[in-house]
XYZ file of C-alpha atoms in Angstrom:
428
model
C -44.965 26.460 2.091
C -42.850 28.948 0.178
C -42.179 28.827 -3.543
C -38.546 27.707 -3.337
C -39.380 24.722 -1.130
C -42.165 23.633 -3.489
C -39.820 23.989 -6.456
C -37.178 21.830 -4.746
C -39.637 19.069 -3.863
C -41.117 18.968 -7.341
C -37.660 18.791 -8.906
C -36.665 15.953 -6.549
C -39.860 14.063 -7.403
C -39.217 14.557 -11.121
C -35.635 13.343 -10.729
C -36.753 10.134 -9.001
C -39.465 9.452 -11.589
C -37.231 9.888 -14.640
C -34.467 7.806 -13.016
C -36.858 4.916 -12.370
C -38.211 5.217 -15.907
C -34.691 5.150 -17.354
C -33.814 1.987 -15.412
C -37.101 0.425 -16.518
C -36.302 1.150 -20.165
C -32.816 -0.362 -19.864
C -33.945 -3.404 -17.869
C -34.366 -5.757 -20.886
C -30.683 -5.135 -21.661
C -29.444 -4.971 -18.076
C -27.142 -7.953 -18.601
C -25.391 -6.302 -21.536
C -25.159 -2.968 -19.713
C -23.931 -4.645 -16.546
C -21.154 -6.657 -18.158
C -20.136 -3.730 -20.339
C -19.630 -1.634 -17.210
C -17.861 -4.485 -15.390
C -15.402 -5.089 -18.230
C -14.780 -1.350 -18.531
C -13.884 -1.129 -14.837
C -11.618 -4.187 -15.035
C -9.727 -3.087 -18.145
C -9.593 0.613 -17.245
C -5.981 0.468 -15.896
C -4.785 -1.294 -19.054
C -6.676 1.198 -21.220
C -5.023 4.142 -19.450
C -1.592 2.676 -20.156
C -2.452 2.153 -23.809
C -3.808 5.701 -24.105
C -0.663 7.113 -22.493
C 1.557 5.273 -24.975
C -0.572 6.493 -27.894
C -0.263 10.114 -26.854
C -3.820 10.521 -25.587
C -5.643 9.340 -28.729
C -8.738 8.082 -26.963
C -10.588 6.508 -29.890
C -7.631 4.405 -31.013
C -6.817 3.409 -27.429
C -10.434 2.366 -26.795
C -10.477 0.327 -30.011
C -7.253 -1.503 -29.079
C -8.573 -2.163 -25.568
C -11.795 -3.533 -27.045
C -9.830 -5.908 -29.275
C -7.886 -7.041 -26.220
C -11.131 -7.805 -24.383
C -12.341 -9.840 -27.343
C -9.167 -11.925 -27.470
C -8.711 -12.416 -23.724
C -12.321 -12.805 -22.581
C -14.927 -13.178 -25.307
C -13.262 -15.805 -27.508
C -12.328 -18.220 -24.652
C -15.768 -17.856 -23.059
C -17.451 -18.572 -26.389
C -15.333 -21.692 -26.932
C -15.995 -22.978 -23.414
C -19.713 -22.282 -23.700
C -19.947 -24.189 -26.983
C -18.057 -27.191 -25.604
C -20.123 -27.098 -22.416
C -23.380 -27.208 -24.344
C -22.175 -30.099 -26.481
C -20.929 -32.182 -23.554
C -23.990 -31.347 -21.447
C -26.319 -32.564 -24.173
C -24.281 -35.752 -24.582
C -24.347 -36.348 -20.820
C -28.099 -35.898 -20.727
C -28.613 -38.470 -23.475
C -26.325 -41.004 -21.801
C -27.983 -40.641 -18.400
C -31.446 -40.772 -19.932
C -30.642 -43.942 -21.887
C -29.068 -45.624 -18.850
C -25.596 -45.915 -20.327
C -24.251 -43.763 -17.506
C -25.300 -44.583 -13.944
C -23.601 -42.628 -11.163
C -25.160 -44.870 -8.548
C -23.287 -47.906 -9.856
C -19.990 -46.066 -9.425
C -20.864 -45.285 -5.821
C -21.829 -48.900 -5.231
C -18.489 -50.093 -6.610
C -16.691 -47.793 -4.179
C -18.709 -49.142 -1.247
C -18.132 -52.760 -2.263
C -14.375 -52.155 -2.293
C -14.385 -50.818 1.272
C -13.350 -53.065 4.197
C -16.052 -55.038 5.982
C -15.593 -53.016 9.185
C -16.398 -49.798 7.330
C -19.452 -51.372 5.718
C -20.682 -52.648 9.097
C -20.246 -49.171 10.589
C -22.213 -47.632 7.735
C -24.977 -50.224 8.207
C -25.031 -49.424 11.934
C -25.680 -45.755 11.202
C -28.287 -46.582 8.579
C -26.348 -45.389 5.546
C -25.380 -48.746 4.128
C -28.328 -48.924 1.740
C -27.520 -46.370 -0.929
C -30.382 -47.077 -3.282
C -32.003 -43.735 -2.451
C -28.640 -41.982 -2.886
C -28.196 -43.611 -6.260
C -31.614 -42.423 -7.339
C -30.831 -38.878 -6.164
C -27.498 -38.851 -7.973
C -29.113 -40.050 -11.177
C -31.927 -37.510 -10.858
C -29.432 -34.717 -10.135
C -27.345 -35.618 -13.167
C -30.497 -35.698 -15.283
C -31.622 -32.275 -14.068
C -28.189 -30.694 -14.514
C -27.635 -31.999 -18.010
C -31.231 -31.162 -18.956
C -30.730 -27.603 -17.723
C -27.621 -27.217 -19.883
C -29.415 -28.638 -22.899
C -32.415 -26.367 -22.317
C -30.219 -23.290 -22.058
C -28.450 -24.253 -25.260
C -31.810 -24.655 -26.994
C -32.989 -21.270 -25.709
C -29.820 -19.582 -26.926
C -30.313 -21.173 -30.323
C -33.890 -19.932 -30.494
C -33.019 -16.442 -29.275
C -29.953 -16.003 -31.436
C -31.103 -12.598 -32.674
C -31.709 -11.322 -29.134
C -28.351 -12.704 -27.991
C -26.528 -10.976 -30.843
C -28.232 -7.670 -30.024
C -27.229 -7.923 -26.357
C -23.698 -8.864 -27.329
C -23.449 -5.909 -29.709
C -24.834 -3.501 -27.090
C -22.259 -4.731 -24.595
C -19.352 -4.159 -26.999
C -20.725 -0.777 -28.087
C -21.147 0.396 -24.499
C -17.746 -1.020 -23.555
C -16.039 1.073 -26.231
C -17.533 4.347 -25.012
C -17.031 3.526 -21.337
C -13.364 2.842 -22.019
C -13.015 6.067 -23.979
C -15.025 8.349 -21.681
C -14.693 6.466 -18.415
C -12.972 9.295 -16.552
C -15.672 11.777 -17.601
C -18.477 9.435 -16.541
C -16.767 8.784 -13.219
C -16.386 12.510 -12.549
C -20.057 13.154 -13.339
C -21.092 10.359 -10.990
C -18.960 11.773 -8.191
C -20.554 15.182 -8.679
C -24.076 13.743 -8.693
C -23.793 11.682 -5.502
C -25.146 13.817 -2.603
C -22.496 12.807 -0.084
C -19.394 14.359 1.373
C -16.140 14.033 -0.553
C -14.748 11.566 1.989
C -17.792 9.303 1.798
C -17.954 9.448 -2.001
C -14.276 8.575 -2.314
C -14.612 5.681 0.120
C -17.693 4.200 -1.553
C -16.384 4.575 -5.109
C -13.050 3.032 -4.182
C -14.855 0.171 -2.478
C -17.074 -0.245 -5.543
C -14.234 -0.521 -8.042
C -12.025 -2.532 -5.694
C -14.691 -5.141 -5.038
C -15.488 -5.506 -8.733
C -11.863 -6.023 -9.678
C -11.175 -8.291 -6.715
C -14.303 -10.349 -7.368
C -13.467 -10.843 -11.007
C -9.762 -11.429 -10.431
C -10.133 -13.399 -7.227
C -13.251 -15.435 -7.885
C -13.593 -15.693 -11.641
C -9.865 -15.953 -12.406
C -9.243 -18.512 -9.661
C -12.346 -20.460 -10.647
C -11.287 -20.429 -14.290
C -7.777 -21.575 -13.368
C -9.010 -24.438 -11.208
C -11.587 -25.468 -13.786
C -9.037 -25.379 -16.600
C -6.495 -27.411 -14.635
C -9.151 -29.920 -13.637
C -10.385 -30.235 -17.210
C -6.834 -30.833 -18.459
C -6.164 -33.696 -16.037
C -9.557 -35.242 -16.776
C -8.780 -35.111 -20.499
C -5.353 -36.714 -19.950
C -6.854 -39.521 -17.851
C -9.523 -40.205 -20.465
C -12.519 -39.116 -18.394
C -15.487 -38.223 -20.557
C -16.756 -34.638 -20.518
C -13.584 -32.851 -19.344
C -14.944 -29.392 -20.200
C -18.188 -30.080 -18.358
C -16.412 -31.289 -15.228
C -13.991 -28.398 -15.460
C -16.905 -25.947 -15.423
C -18.424 -27.785 -12.455
C -15.111 -27.511 -10.591
C -14.955 -23.825 -11.448
C -18.359 -23.182 -9.866
C -17.589 -25.335 -6.835
C -14.336 -23.438 -6.283
C -16.447 -20.821 -4.476
C -16.423 -23.229 -1.560
C -13.163 -22.575 0.310
C -10.585 -25.390 0.388
C -12.937 -28.232 -0.651
C -14.716 -26.833 -3.711
C -12.969 -28.498 -6.644
C -12.136 -31.525 -4.495
C -15.813 -32.480 -4.507
C -15.343 -33.418 -8.171
C -11.863 -34.867 -8.501
C -11.872 -36.515 -5.048
C -14.574 -39.135 -5.731
C -13.081 -39.821 -9.162
C -9.661 -40.483 -7.599
C -11.239 -42.816 -5.040
C -13.064 -44.667 -7.800
C -9.802 -45.174 -9.680
C -8.131 -46.547 -6.554
C -10.871 -49.002 -5.609
C -11.377 -50.163 -9.194
C -7.736 -51.224 -9.501
C -6.465 -48.306 -11.591
C -3.889 -47.299 -9.013
C -1.641 -45.005 -11.004
C -4.603 -42.974 -12.328
C -5.993 -42.617 -8.812
C -2.655 -41.646 -7.278
C -1.861 -39.230 -10.106
C -5.261 -37.546 -9.853
C -5.047 -37.285 -6.053
C -1.550 -35.776 -6.121
C -2.474 -33.431 -8.961
C -5.616 -32.322 -7.163
C -3.834 -31.579 -3.896
C -0.587 -30.086 -5.224
C -1.822 -28.255 -8.326
C -5.558 -27.591 -8.197
C -5.654 -27.105 -4.441
C -2.674 -24.758 -4.359
C -4.182 -22.405 -6.938
C -6.579 -20.989 -4.361
C -3.808 -20.565 -1.789
C -1.254 -19.010 -4.152
C -3.123 -17.278 -6.967
C -5.921 -15.632 -4.968
C -3.627 -13.652 -2.597
C -1.545 -12.491 -5.578
C -4.580 -11.285 -7.526
C -6.728 -9.941 -4.714
C -4.474 -9.263 -1.755
C -6.400 -7.682 1.090
C -8.417 -5.207 -0.954
C -11.928 -6.438 -0.293
C -11.480 -7.471 3.326
C -14.572 -9.646 2.940
C -14.716 -12.919 4.868
C -14.956 -16.085 2.818
C -18.389 -16.945 4.175
C -19.731 -13.516 3.130
C -18.369 -14.002 -0.384
C -19.899 -17.484 -0.553
C -23.408 -16.674 0.657
C -23.586 -13.394 -1.278
C -22.469 -15.131 -4.473
C -24.970 -17.958 -4.100
C -27.754 -15.551 -3.184
C -26.877 -13.260 -6.077
C -26.912 -16.132 -8.545
C -30.276 -17.239 -7.163
C -31.743 -13.785 -7.825
C -29.883 -12.578 -10.920
C -28.626 -15.778 -12.518
C -25.065 -15.788 -13.801
C -24.822 -12.023 -13.309
C -25.248 -12.563 -9.578
C -21.755 -14.050 -9.527
C -20.553 -10.436 -9.400
C -23.672 -8.595 -8.204
C -23.909 -10.569 -4.957
C -20.408 -9.815 -3.581
C -20.696 -6.241 -4.853
C -23.884 -5.599 -2.874
C -22.360 -7.266 0.186
C -19.231 -5.114 -0.009
C -21.209 -1.883 -0.442
C -23.426 -2.924 2.472
C -20.400 -3.400 4.729
C -18.749 -0.196 3.496
C -21.906 1.854 4.122
C -22.269 0.524 7.648
C -18.585 1.176 8.304
C -19.088 4.809 7.305
C -22.216 5.085 9.435
C -20.555 3.518 12.476
C -17.482 5.747 12.177
C -19.610 8.890 11.807
C -21.843 7.833 14.688
C -18.817 7.139 16.896
C -17.357 10.557 16.030
C -20.656 12.303 16.768
C -21.066 10.391 20.032
C -17.522 11.303 21.083
C -18.158 14.975 20.361
C -21.349 14.943 22.415
C -19.609 13.214 25.295
C -16.844 15.813 25.160
C -19.350 18.665 25.253
C -21.184 17.127 28.208
C -17.877 16.600 30.012
C -16.903 20.243 29.477
C -20.242 21.479 30.799
C -19.966 19.195 33.827
C -16.431 20.357 34.590
C -17.476 24.009 34.301
C -20.425 23.422 36.633
C -18.248 21.656 39.209
C -15.742 24.545 39.061
C -18.397 27.016 40.143
C -20.111 24.892 42.786
C -18.692 24.790 46.395
C -17.400 21.441 47.506
C -19.491 19.854 50.228
C -17.826 19.029 53.554
C -14.660 21.111 52.966
C -15.216 24.430 54.823
C -11.497 25.069 55.197
C -11.031 25.131 51.404
C -12.054 28.328 49.682
C -14.268 28.121 46.632
C -12.436 28.675 43.368
C -14.967 31.316 42.306
C -13.993 33.471 45.323
C -10.246 33.356 44.608
C -10.099 36.910 43.180
C -11.771 38.282 46.326
C -9.279 36.511 48.576
C -6.388 37.911 46.577
C -7.846 41.403 46.834
C -8.236 41.132 50.637
C -4.701 39.821 51.006
C -3.444 42.715 48.905
C -5.189 45.266 51.151
C -3.752 43.663 54.282
C -0.259 43.677 52.827
C -0.587 47.378 51.966
C -1.560 48.281 55.496
C 1.322 46.293 56.981
C 3.933 47.945 54.726
C 4.607 45.029 52.395
C 3.954 47.225 49.364
C 6.626 49.813 50.397
C 8.994 48.779 47.698
C 6.209 49.061 45.250
C 5.455 52.581 46.451
C 9.120 53.566 46.171
C 9.201 52.169 42.663
C 6.177 54.246 41.831
C 7.836 57.390 43.256
C 10.930 56.801 41.153
C 8.936 56.446 37.985
C 6.682 59.451 38.810
C 8.731 62.173 40.690
C 6.772 64.815 42.715
C 5.610 67.912 40.836
C 7.495 71.215 41.614
C 5.658 74.248 42.960
C 4.909 77.289 40.780
C 7.216 79.589 42.876
C 10.182 77.277 42.408
C 9.616 77.130 38.661
C 9.352 80.941 38.454
C 12.531 81.477 40.449
C 14.449 79.130 38.219
C 13.173 80.921 35.121
C 14.293 84.335 36.479
C 17.736 83.018 37.266
C 18.131 81.874 33.686
C 17.183 85.316 32.399
């Protein structure tokens, strides 16, 4: 092993070790670092416009962009989180005390159904809903308890939360200011071809923006609209149910309907017809159309990810990374698909080149080999010999006479020495 090879391997080993150590050091703050980078990528186009209008003053442009993020994102999220914690704690107390029983609402809906429907449900063994009532009550208890527990943990870890929040804002400022420099350094550091680096980086940024705009924005819109109609109709916990509808909006077509649909049915069977009709129409025409109208406008066809891939990657990401997995899951799925697309295209190109080379070698071999069973046809490799024999035959038979005459005209016969001397003496 020569010295240069040993030097290269040691440097590569050192690079891997220090990179892993750096990630390990940042891991306690990975949420703050992650969301700082995500917000920087999302607001980068707006920041570039602000910087252009300010004449390239990067610090001032980054500060204005940071204030915009605070107003548009941080303040609404903080308000919603506070209301969610309050309503979740109230729901937990009501369910625990027995004042709120979801099973009784289901039983009222079943009692209002026609007898034929009830007989059919009894025939299939789903008429007795006591177990379903218990599961609904237990699910409501667990959900509200989880919200209350998270609120208690945030209250206990206020100092840690404030540090993470400050790190996120601090990192966001510098990523907005120096984002182009960081992006250029990353492109230089990735050991791939320029085409592959451009494709992967574009896919990376496109998926992040499309995920946030398409999933989070649509979910927030559906949750907000659902919370508004619940508040108007006097349903308790409108913010809580709006957040639930926002999370369920990941399910295509039926997500938010899993919340407002049963409530509309309950209104109808309990005699509150106008509330039920209004909620049903509002859910279909307003909440349901948000996904069909707003998502194509915000996302378009950038990600090219099927809905089922987005769903399972989001749920899997949230199972592994918590709330951060809402973005991490689709991002990993998109990079996975993009990497395999690059590999398949390169493999197809390489396979086509190899097939072309084999085809050329086969054609060259067939050109030199005599064809079996065709004795009357001369081999292509002997064509120059045949032409030479034909040329000799034509010369003997006088076919090249014109060619000889043409040669005589271009090269006249040489005169004898006596004739040249006589002509010289005459001139004298």
